GROMACS .gro file of C-alpha atoms in nm:
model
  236
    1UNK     CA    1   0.000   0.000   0.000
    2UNK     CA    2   0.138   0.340  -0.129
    3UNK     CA    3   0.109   0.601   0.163
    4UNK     CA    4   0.267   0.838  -0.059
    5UNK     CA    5   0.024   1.185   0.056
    6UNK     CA    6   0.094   1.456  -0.246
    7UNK     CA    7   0.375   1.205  -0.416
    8UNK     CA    8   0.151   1.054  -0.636
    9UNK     CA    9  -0.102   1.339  -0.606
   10UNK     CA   10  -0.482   1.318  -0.704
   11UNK     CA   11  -0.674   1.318  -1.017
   12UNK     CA   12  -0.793   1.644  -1.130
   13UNK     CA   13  -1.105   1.813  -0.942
   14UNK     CA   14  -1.368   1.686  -1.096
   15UNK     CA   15  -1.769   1.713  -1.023
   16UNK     CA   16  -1.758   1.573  -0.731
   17UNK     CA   17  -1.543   1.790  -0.564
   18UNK     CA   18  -1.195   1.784  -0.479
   19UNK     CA   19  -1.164   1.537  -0.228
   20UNK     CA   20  -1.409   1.283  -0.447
   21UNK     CA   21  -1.715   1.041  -0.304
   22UNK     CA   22  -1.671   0.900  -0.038
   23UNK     CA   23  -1.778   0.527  -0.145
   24UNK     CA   24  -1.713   0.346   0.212
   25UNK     CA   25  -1.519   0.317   0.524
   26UNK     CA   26  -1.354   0.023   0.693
   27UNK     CA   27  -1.243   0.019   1.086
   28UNK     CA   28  -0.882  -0.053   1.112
   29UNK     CA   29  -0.824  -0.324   1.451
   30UNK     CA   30  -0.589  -0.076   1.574
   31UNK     CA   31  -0.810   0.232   1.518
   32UNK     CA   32  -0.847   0.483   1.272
   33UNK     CA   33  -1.044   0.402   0.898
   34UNK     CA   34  -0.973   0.317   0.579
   35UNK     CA   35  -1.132   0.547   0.331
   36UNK     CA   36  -1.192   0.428  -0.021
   37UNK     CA   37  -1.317   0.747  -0.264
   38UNK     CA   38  -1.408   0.787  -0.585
   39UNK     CA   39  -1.266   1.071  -0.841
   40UNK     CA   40  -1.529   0.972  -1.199
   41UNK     CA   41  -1.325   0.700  -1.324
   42UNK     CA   42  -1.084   0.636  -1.039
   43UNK     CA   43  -1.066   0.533  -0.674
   44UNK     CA   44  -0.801   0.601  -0.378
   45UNK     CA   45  -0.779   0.365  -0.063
   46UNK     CA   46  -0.704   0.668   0.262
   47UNK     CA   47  -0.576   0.600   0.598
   48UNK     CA   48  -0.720   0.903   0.744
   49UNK     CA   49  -0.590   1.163   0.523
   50UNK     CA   50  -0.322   0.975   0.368
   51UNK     CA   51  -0.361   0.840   0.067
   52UNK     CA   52  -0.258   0.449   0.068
   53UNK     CA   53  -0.303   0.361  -0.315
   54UNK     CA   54  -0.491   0.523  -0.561
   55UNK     CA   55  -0.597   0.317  -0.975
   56UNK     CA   56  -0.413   0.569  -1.166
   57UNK     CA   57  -0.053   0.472  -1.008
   58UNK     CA   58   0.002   0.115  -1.016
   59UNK     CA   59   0.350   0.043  -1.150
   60UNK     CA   60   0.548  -0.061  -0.817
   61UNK     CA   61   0.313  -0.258  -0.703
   62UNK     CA   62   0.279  -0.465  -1.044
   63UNK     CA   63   0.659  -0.506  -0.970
   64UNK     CA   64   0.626  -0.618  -0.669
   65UNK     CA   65   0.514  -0.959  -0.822
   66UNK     CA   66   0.700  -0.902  -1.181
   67UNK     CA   67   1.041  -0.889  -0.996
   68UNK     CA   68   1.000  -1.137  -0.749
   69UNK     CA   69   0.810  -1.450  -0.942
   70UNK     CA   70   1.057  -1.445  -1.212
   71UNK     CA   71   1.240  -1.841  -1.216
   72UNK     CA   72   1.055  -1.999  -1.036
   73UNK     CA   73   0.940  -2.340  -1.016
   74UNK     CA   74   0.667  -2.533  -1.273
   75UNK     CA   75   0.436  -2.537  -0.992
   76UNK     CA   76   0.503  -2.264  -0.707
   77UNK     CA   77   0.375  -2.125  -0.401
   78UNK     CA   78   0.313  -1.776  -0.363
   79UNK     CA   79   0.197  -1.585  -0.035
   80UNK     CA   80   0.048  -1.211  -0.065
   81UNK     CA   81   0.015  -1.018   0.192
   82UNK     CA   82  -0.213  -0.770   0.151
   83UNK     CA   83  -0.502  -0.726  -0.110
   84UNK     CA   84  -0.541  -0.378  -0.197
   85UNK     CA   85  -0.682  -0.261  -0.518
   86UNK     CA   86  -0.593  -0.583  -0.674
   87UNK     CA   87  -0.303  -0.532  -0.843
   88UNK     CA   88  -0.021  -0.735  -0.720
   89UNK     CA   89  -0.227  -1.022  -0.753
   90UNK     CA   90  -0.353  -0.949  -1.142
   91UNK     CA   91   0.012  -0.918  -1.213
   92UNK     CA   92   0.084  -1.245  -0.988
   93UNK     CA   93  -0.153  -1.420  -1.238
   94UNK     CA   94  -0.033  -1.267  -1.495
   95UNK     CA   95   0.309  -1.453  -1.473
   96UNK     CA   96   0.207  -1.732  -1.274
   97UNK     CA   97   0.217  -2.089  -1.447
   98UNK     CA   98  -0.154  -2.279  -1.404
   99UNK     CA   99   0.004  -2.540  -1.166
  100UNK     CA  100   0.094  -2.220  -0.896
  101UNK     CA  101  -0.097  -2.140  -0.599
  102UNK     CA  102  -0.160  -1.798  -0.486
  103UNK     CA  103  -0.256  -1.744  -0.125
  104UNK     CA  104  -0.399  -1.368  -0.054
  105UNK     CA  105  -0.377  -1.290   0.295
  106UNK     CA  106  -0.591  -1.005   0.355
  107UNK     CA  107  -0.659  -0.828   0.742
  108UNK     CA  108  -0.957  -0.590   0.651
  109UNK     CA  109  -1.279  -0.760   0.564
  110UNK     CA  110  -1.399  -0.469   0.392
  111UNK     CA  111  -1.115  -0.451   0.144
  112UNK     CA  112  -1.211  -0.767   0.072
  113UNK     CA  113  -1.642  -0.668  -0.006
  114UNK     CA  114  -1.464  -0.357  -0.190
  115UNK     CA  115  -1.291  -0.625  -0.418
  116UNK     CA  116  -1.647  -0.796  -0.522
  117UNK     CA  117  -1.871  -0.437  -0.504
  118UNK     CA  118  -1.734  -0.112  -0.606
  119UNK     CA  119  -1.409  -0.226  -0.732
  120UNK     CA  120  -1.528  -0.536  -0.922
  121UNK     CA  121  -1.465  -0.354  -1.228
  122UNK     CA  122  -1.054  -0.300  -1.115
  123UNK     CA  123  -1.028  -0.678  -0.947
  124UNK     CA  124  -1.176  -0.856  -1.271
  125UNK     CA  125  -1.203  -1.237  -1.203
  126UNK     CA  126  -0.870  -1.216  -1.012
  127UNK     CA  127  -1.029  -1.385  -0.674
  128UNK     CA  128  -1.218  -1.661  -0.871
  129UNK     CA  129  -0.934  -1.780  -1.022
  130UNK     CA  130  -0.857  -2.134  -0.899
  131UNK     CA  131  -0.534  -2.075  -0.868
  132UNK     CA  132  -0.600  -1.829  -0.580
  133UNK     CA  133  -0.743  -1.878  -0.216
  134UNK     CA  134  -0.774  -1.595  -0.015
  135UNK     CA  135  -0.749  -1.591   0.418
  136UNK     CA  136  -0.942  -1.298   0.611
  137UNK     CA  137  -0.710  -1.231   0.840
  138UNK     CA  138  -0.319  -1.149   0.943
  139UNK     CA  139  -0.056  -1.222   0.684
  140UNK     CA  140   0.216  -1.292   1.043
  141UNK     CA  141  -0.013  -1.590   1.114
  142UNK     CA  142  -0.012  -1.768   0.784
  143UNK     CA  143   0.363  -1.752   0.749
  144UNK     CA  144   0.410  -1.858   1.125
  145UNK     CA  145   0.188  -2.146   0.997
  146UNK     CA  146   0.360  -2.259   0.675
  147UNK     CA  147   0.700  -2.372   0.773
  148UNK     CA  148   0.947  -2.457   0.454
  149UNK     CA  149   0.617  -2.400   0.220
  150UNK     CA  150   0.634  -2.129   0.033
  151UNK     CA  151   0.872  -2.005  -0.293
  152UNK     CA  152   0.788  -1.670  -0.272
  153UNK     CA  153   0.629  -1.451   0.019
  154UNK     CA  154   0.516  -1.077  -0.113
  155UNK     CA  155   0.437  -0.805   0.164
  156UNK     CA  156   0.214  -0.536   0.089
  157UNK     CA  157   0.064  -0.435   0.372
  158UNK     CA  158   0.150  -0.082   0.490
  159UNK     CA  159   0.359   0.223   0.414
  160UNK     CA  160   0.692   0.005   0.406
  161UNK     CA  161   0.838  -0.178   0.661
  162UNK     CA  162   0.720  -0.029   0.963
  163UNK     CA  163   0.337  -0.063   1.125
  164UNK     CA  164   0.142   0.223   1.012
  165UNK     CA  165  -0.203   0.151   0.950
  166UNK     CA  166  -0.159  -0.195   1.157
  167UNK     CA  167   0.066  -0.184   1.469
  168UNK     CA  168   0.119  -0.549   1.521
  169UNK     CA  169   0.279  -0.493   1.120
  170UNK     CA  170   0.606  -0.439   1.288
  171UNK     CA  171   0.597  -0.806   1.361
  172UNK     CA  172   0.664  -0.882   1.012
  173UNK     CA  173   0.967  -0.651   0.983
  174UNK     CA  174   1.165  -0.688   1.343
  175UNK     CA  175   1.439  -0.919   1.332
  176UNK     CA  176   1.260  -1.258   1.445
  177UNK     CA  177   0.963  -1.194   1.207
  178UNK     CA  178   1.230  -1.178   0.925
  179UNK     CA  179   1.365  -1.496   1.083
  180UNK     CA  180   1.021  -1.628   1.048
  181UNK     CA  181   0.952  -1.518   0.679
  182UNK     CA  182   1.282  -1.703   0.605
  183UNK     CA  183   1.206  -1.970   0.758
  184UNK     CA  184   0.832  -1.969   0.565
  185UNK     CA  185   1.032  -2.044   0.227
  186UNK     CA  186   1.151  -2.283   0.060
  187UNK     CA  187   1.531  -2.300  -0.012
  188UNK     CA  188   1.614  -2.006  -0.310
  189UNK     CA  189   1.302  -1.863  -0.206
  190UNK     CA  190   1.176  -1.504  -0.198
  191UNK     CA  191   1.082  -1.231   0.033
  192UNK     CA  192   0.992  -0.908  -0.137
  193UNK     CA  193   0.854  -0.601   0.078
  194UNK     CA  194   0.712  -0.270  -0.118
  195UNK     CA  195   0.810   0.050   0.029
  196UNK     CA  196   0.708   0.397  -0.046
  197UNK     CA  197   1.076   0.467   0.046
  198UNK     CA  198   1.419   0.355   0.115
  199UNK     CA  199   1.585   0.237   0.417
  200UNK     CA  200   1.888   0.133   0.502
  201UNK     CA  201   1.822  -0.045   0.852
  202UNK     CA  202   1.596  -0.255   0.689
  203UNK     CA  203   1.814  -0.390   0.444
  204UNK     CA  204   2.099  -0.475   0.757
  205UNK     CA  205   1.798  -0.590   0.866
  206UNK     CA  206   1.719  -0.868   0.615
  207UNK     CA  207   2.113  -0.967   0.540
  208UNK     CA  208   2.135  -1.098   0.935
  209UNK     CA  209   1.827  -1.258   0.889
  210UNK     CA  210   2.057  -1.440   0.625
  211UNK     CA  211   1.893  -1.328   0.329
  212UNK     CA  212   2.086  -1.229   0.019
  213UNK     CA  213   1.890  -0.897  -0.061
  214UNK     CA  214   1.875  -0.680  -0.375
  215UNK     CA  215   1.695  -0.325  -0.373
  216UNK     CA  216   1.492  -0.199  -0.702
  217UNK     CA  217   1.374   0.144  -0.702
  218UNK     CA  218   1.015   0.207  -0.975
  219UNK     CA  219   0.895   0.512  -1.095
  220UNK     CA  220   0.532   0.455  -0.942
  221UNK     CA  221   0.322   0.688  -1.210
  222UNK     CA  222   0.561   0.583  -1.519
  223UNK     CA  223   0.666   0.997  -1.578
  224UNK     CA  224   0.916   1.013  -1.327
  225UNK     CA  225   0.682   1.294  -1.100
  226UNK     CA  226   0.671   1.139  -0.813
  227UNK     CA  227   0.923   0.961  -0.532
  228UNK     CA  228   1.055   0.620  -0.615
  229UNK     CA  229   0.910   0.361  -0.430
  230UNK     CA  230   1.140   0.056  -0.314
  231UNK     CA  231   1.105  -0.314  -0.353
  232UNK     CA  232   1.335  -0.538  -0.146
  233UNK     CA  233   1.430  -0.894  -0.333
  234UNK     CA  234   1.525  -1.112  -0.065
  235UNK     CA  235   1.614  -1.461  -0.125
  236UNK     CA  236   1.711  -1.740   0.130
   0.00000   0.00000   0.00000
């Protein structure tokens, strides 16, 4: 999820004003509400006032699966954490041979009605594709679950790798719920986390978990206006 504010900006005003519809609001376990809004043609996914993701900036987190699935196996598993607007996953399938599975790990059951009601038209069949099962719930307990199971975990569940939206989130980025992640995957497996930016610690972080990490940046609107956003490659 893209907390990125004024980085990847709005669409322009339109009729309904320049903060759009509001089209529903979810209760976060932690506090606070998600905020999905509609500008005509497009939605954004809020955290308050900061915008998390919005349709008409998709690029990094289309990477996030792109640069992670390729090589794999003829018949892999894949964990996603986080279900958004969709779009990991669509470009999860995209790549994905018809012998993968695809588990969607998602903590907000109202992201998940969004997915089959407003947004149906953004998440296309992607959830009633057999490949794909999807868990209500926290994307910590399915990989403390799934020892050795998985050849690729993706993570996109907050601003980066910190808890922003979901406290307990730092679970998944401290040092013994990298430990855990690694321990989730399959030998040459992957980890890859989306970030809205870079940091440092985190990749220290992941090499004395004893992953062998590479860092992409992508241009998250394709015209090079707004910040990079980060994707860390980490394979066991």
């Amino acid at each position: 999820m893209a907390v990125a504010g004024a980085a990847l900006g709005t669409p322009d005003v339109d009729a309904d004003g320049p903060w759009g519809v509001l089209v529903d609001t979810a209760e976060l376990p932690d506090g606070g509400q998600l905020h999905l809004r509609r500008h005509e043609q497009d939605y954004e996914i809020l955290f308050g006032d900061e915008q998390l993701m919005g349709s008409w900036a998709v690029r990094s987190e289309e990477a996030l699966a792109t640069l992670a699935l390729r090589g794999l196996g003829p018949a892999p598993r894949v964990l996603i954490g986080g279900l958004g607007m969709g779009f990991t996953l669509a470009a999860a399938r995209a790549v994905l041979p018809r012998e993968a599975r695809i588990t969607v790990a998602e903590l907000v059951p109202e992201v998940v009605a969004w997915a089959t009601g407003p947004l149906r038209h953004i998440h296309g069949e992607s959830l009633a594709d057999p490949r794909v099962s999807l868990v209500v719930g926290d994307v910590h307990d399915v990989i403390l679950q799934q020892e050795a199971r998985f050849d690729a975990i993706l993570l996109d569940v907050d601003n980066g790798p910190e808890g922003l939206i979901h406290l307990a989130n730092e679970r998944l980025y401290c040092d013994w719920g990298l430990r855990a992640a690694r321990a989730a995957l399959r030998p040459g497996g992957v980890l890859a986390v989306w970030s809205a930016f870079a940091d440092a610690d985190f990749t220290g972080r992941l090499r004395a978990a004893g992953f062998a990490v590479d860092v992409a940046t992508v241009d998250p609107d394709g015209h090079g206006e707004a910040p990079p956003h980060t994707i860390w490659l980490a394979t066991r």
